[in-house]
PDB file of C-alpha atoms in Angstrom:
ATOM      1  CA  UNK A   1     117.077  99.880 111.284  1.00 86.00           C
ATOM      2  CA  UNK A   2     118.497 103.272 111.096  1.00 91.00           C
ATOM      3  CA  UNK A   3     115.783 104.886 108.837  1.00 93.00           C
ATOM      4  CA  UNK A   4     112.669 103.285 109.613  1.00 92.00           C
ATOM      5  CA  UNK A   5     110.208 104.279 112.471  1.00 90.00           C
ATOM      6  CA  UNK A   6     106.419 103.436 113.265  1.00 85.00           C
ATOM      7  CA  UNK A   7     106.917 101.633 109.847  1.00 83.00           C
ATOM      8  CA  UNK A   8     107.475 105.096 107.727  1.00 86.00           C
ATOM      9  CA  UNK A   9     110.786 105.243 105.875  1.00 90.00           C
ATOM     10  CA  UNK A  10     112.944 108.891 106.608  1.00 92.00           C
ATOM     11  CA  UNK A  11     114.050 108.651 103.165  1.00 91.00           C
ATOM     12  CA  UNK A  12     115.797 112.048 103.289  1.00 92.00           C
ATOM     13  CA  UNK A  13     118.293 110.567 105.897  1.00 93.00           C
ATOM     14  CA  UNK A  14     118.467 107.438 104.041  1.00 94.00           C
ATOM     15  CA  UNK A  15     119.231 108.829 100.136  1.00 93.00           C
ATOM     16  CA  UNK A  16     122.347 110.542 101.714  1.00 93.00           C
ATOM     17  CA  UNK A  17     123.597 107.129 103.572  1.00 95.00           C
ATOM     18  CA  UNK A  18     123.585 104.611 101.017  1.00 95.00           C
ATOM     19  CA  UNK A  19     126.251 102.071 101.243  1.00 95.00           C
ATOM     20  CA  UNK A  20     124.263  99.286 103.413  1.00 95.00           C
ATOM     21  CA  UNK A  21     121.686  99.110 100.486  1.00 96.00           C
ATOM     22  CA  UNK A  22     123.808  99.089  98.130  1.00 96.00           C
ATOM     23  CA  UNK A  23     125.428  96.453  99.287  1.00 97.00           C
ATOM     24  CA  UNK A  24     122.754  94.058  99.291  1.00 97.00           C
ATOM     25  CA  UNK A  25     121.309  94.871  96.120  1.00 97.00           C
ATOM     26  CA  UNK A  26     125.230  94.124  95.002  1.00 98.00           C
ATOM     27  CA  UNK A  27     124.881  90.751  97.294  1.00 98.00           C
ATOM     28  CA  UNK A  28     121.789  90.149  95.268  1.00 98.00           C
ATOM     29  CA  UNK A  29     122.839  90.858  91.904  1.00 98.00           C
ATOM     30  CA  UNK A  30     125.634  88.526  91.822  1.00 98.00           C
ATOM     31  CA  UNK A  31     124.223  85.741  93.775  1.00 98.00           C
ATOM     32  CA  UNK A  32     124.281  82.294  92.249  1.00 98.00           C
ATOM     33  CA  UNK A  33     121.027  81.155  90.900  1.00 98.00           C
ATOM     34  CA  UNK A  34     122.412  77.308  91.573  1.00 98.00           C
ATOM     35  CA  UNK A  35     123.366  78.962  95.338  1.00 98.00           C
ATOM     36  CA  UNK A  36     119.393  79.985  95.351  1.00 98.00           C
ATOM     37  CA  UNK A  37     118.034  76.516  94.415  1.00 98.00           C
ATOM     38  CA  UNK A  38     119.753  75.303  97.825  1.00 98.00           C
ATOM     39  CA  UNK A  39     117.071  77.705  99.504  1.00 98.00           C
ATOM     40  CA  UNK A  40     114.032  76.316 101.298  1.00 98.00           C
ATOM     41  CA  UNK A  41     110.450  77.358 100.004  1.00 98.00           C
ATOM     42  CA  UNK A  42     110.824  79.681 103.504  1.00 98.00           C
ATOM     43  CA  UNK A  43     114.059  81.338 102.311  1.00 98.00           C
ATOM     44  CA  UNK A  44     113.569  82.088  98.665  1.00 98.00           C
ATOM     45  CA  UNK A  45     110.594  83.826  99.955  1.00 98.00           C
ATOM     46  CA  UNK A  46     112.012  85.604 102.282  1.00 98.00           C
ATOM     47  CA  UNK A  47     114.554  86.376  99.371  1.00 98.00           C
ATOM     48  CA  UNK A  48     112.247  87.195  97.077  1.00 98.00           C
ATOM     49  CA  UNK A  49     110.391  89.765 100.042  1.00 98.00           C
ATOM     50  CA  UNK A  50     113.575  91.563 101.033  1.00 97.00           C
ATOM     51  CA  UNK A  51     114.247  92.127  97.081  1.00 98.00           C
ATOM     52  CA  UNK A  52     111.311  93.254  96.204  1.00 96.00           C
ATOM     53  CA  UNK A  53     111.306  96.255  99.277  1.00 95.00           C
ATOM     54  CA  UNK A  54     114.739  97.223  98.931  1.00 95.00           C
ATOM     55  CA  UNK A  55     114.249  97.788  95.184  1.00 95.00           C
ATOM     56  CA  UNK A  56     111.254  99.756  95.946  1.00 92.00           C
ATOM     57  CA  UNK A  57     113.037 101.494  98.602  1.00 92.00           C
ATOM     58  CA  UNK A  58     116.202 102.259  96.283  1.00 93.00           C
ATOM     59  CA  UNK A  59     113.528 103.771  93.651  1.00 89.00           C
ATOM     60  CA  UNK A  60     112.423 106.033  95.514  1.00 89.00           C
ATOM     61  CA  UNK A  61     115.553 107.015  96.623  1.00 92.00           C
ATOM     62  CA  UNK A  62     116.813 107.898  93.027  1.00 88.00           C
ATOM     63  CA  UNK A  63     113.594 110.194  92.564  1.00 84.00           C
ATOM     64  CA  UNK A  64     113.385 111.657  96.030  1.00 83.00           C
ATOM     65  CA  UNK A  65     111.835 113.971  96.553  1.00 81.00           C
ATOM     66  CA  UNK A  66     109.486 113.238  94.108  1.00 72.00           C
ATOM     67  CA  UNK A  67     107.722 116.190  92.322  1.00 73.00           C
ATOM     68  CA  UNK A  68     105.225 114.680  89.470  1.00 75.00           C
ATOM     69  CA  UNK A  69     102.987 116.115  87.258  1.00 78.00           C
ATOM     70  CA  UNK A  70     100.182 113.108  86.554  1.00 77.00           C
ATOM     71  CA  UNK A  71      96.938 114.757  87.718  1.00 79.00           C
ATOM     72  CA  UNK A  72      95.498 111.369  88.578  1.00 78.00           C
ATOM     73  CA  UNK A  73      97.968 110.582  91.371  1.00 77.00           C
ATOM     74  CA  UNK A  74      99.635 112.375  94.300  1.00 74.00           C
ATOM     75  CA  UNK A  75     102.435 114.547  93.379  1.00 76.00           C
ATOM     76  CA  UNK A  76     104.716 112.511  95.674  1.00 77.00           C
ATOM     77  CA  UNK A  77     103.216 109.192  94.616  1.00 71.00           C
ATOM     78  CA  UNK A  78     105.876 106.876  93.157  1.00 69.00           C
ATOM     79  CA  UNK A  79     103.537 106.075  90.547  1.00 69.00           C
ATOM     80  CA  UNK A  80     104.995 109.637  89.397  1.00 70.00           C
ATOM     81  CA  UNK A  81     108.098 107.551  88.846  1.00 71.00           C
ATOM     82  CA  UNK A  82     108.812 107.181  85.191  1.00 74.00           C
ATOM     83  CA  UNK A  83     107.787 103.475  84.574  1.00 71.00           C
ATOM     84  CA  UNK A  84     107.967 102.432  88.010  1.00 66.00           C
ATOM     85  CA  UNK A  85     106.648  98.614  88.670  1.00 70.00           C
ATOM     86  CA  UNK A  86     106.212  97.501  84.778  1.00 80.00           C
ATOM     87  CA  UNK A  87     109.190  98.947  82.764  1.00 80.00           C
ATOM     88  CA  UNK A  88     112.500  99.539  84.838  1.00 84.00           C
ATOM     89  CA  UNK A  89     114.897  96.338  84.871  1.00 92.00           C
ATOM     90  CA  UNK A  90     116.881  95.456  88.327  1.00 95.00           C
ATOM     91  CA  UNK A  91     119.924  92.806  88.383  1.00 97.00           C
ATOM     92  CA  UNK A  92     119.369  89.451  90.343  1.00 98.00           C
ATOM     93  CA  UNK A  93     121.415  86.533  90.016  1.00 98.00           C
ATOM     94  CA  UNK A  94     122.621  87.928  86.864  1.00 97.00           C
ATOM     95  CA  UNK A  95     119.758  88.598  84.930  1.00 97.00           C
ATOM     96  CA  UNK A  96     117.239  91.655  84.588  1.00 96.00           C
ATOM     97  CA  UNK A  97     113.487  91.395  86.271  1.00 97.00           C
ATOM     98  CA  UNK A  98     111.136  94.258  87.262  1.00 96.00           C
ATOM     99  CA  UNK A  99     109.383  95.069  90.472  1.00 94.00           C
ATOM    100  CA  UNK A 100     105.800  93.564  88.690  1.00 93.00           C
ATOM    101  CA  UNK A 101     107.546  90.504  87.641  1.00 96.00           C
ATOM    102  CA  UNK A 102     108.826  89.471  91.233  1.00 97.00           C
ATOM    103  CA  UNK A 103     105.407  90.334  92.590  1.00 95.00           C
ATOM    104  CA  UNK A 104     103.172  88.696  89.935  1.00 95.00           C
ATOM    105  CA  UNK A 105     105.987  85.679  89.002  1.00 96.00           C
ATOM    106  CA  UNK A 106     108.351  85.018  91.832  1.00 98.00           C
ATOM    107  CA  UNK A 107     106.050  86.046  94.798  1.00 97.00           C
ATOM    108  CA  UNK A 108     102.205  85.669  93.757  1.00 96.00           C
ATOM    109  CA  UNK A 109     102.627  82.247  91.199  1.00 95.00           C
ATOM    110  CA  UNK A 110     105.878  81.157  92.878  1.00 97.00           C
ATOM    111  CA  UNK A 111     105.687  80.966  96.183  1.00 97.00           C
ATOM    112  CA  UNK A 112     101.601  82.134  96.755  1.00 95.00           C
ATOM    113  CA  UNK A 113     100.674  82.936 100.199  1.00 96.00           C
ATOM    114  CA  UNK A 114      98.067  85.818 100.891  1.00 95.00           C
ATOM    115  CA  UNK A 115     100.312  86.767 103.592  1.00 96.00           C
ATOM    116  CA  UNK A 116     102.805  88.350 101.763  1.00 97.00           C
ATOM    117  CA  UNK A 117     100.767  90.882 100.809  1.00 95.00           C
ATOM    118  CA  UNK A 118     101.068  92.540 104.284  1.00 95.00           C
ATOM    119  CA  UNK A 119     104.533  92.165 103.866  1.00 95.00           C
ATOM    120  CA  UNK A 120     105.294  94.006 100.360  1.00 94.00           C
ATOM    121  CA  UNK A 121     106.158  97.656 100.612  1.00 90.00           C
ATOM    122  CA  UNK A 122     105.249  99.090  97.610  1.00 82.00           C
ATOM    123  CA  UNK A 123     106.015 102.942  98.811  1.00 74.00           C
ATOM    124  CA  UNK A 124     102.024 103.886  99.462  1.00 73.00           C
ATOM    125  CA  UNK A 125     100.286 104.319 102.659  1.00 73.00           C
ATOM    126  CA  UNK A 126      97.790 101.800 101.571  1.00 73.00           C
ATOM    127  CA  UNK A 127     100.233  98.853 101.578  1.00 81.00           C
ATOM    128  CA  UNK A 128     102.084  97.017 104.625  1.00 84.00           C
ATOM    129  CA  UNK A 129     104.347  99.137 106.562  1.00 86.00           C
ATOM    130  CA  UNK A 130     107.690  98.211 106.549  1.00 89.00           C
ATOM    131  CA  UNK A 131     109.547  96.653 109.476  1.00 91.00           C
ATOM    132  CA  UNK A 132     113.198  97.467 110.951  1.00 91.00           C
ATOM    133  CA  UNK A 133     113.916  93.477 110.749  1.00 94.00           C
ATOM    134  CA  UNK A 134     114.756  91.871 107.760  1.00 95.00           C
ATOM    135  CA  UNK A 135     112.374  88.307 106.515  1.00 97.00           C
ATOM    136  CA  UNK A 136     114.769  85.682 107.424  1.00 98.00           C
ATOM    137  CA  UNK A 137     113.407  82.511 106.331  1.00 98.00           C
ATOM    138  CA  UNK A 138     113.762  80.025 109.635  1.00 98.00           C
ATOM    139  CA  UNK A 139     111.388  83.198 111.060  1.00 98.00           C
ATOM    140  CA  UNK A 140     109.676  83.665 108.199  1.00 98.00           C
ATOM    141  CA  UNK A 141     106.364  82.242 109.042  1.00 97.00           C
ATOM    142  CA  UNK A 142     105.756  84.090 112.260  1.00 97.00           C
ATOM    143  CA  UNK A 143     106.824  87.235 110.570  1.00 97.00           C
ATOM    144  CA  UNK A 144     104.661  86.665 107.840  1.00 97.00           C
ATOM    145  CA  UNK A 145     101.538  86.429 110.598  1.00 96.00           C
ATOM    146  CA  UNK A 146     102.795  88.805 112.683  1.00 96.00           C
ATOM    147  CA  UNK A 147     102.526  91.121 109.312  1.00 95.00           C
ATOM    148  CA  UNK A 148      98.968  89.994 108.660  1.00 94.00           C
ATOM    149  CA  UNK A 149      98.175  90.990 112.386  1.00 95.00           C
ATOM    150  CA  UNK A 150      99.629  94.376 111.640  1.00 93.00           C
ATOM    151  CA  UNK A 151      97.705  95.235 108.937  1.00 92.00           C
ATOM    152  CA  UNK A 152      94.368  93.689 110.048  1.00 92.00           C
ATOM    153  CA  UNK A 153      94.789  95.875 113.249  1.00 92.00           C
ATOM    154  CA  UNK A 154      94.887  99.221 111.409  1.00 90.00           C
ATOM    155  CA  UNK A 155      91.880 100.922 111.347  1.00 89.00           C
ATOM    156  CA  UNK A 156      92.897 102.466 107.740  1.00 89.00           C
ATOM    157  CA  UNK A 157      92.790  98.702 106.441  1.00 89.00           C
ATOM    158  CA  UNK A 158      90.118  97.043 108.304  1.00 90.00           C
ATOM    159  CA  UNK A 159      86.995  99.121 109.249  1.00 90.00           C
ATOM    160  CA  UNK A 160      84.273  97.847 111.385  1.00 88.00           C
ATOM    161  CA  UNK A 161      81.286 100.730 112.263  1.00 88.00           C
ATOM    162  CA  UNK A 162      78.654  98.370 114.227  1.00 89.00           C
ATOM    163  CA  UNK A 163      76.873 101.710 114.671  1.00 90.00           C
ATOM    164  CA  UNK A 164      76.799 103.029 111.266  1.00 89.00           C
ATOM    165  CA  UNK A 165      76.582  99.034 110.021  1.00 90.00           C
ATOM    166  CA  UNK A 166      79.396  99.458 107.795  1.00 90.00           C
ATOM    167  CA  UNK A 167      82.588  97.457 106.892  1.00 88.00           C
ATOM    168  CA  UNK A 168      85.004  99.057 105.070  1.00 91.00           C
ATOM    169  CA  UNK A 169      88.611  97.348 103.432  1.00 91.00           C
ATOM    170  CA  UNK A 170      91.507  97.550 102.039  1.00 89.00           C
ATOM    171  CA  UNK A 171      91.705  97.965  98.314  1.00 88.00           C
ATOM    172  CA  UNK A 172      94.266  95.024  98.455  1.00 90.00           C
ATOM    173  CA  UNK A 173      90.988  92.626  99.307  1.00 86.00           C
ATOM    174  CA  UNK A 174      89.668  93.620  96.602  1.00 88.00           C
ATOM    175  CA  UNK A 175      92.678  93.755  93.879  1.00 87.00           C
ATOM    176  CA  UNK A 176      94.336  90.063  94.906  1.00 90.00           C
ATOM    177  CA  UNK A 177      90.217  88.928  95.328  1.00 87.00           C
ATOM    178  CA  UNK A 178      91.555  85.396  93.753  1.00 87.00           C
ATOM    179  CA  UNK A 179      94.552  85.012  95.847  1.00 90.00           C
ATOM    180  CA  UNK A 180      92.402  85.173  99.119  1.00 86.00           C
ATOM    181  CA  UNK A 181      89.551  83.461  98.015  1.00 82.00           C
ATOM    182  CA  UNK A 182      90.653  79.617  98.218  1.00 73.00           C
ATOM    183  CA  UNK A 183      91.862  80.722 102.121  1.00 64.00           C
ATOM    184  CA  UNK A 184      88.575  82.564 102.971  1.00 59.00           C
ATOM    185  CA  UNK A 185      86.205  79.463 104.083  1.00 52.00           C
ATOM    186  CA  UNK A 186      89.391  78.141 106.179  1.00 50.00           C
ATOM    187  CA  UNK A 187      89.191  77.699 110.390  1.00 50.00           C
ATOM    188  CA  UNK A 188      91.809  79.497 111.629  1.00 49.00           C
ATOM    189  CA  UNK A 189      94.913  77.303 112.959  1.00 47.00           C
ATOM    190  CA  UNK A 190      96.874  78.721 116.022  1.00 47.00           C
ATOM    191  CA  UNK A 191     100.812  80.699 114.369  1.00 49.00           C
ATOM    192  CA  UNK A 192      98.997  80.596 110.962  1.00 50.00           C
ATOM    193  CA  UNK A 193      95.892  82.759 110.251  1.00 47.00           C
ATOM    194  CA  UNK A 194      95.886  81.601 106.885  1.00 46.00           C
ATOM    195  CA  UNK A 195      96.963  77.620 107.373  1.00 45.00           C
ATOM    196  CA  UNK A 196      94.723  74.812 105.958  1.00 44.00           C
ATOM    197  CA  UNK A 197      92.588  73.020 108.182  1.00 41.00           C
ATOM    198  CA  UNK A 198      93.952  69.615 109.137  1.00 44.00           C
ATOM    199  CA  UNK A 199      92.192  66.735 107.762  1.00 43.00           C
ATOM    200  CA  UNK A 200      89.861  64.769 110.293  1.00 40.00           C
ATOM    201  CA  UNK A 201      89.098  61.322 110.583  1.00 38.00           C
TER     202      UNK A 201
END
């Protein structure tokens, strides 16, 4: 809450103040995988969503600023990061998993929901801005939409020109095609945009 505004991080302030994060990635680290199997589907999600920012968020703290030399992204990008998403190992519950691996494994195949998504800060202005709040998992369902609303809202995500007869996207449509697909047919349900339609007799 202390270094996040308009959903931008102040990571200057927040790479000299480090103790709060630190402490939860310690929380995390040494939590008991039998403790985590107690979790509802909600919570481990909501688990899985606060890990997967704060580790992003501590990278980019170790590196910041970030000066890199790879011509074929930003110089601040974190993909400037030396092995960023694929390669560098984090503790939870004891054992060592990457940033790709809780997107791909414990998020994506785990717990799917296209939602999430527009909840994963992966440290680019082309993903979901980040929120002061943390996902808690009995509020994790409206947070999730409220996320979705968010993004959909921002005209640098979702691009409608009637004039010019253009629509324009976000990349993320277009990456995770398969993981919106089965949703896209779908009638909206009121607190879920992406809910399945109730059967009818």
């Amino acid at each position: 809450s202390q270094y996040v505004e308009f959903g931008n991080v102040h990571y200057n302030k927040w790479k000299a103040h480090q103790i709060g994060l630190d402490k939860f990635l310690k929380a995390i680290e040494h939590l008991d995988p039998k403790e985590y199997e107690t979790f509802s589907r909600d919570e481990k999600l909501a688990f899985w969503l606060n890990t997967y920012n704060a580790l992003t968020i501590k990278t980019v703290l170790d590196y910041y600023p970030i000066h890199g030399t790879l011509s074929q992204y930003p110089p601040d990008s974190f993909r400037q990061i030396p092995n960023d998403w694929e390669s560098v190992q984090f503790k939870v519950m004891g054992s060592g998993i990457t940033l790709y691996a809780i997107e791909h494994e414990k998020i994506r195949r785990d717990l799917a929901d296209p939602r999430t998504h527009f909840a994963e800060v992966c440290a680019s202005r082309s993903c979901a801005q980040i929120t002061k709040e943390p996902f808690i998992g009995a509020k994790l369902q409206t947070q999730l939409d409220d996320a979705t609303r968010r993004f959909m809202a921002d005209s640098d995500n979702i691009l409608i020109d009637p004039a010019k007869d253009t629509f324009m996207a976000s990349k993320i449509f277009s990456w995770f095609t398969l993981d919106f697909a089965p949703r896209g047919a779908l009638k909206p349900v009121s607190g879920n945009a992406f809910a399945p339609p109730q059967d009818e007799d």
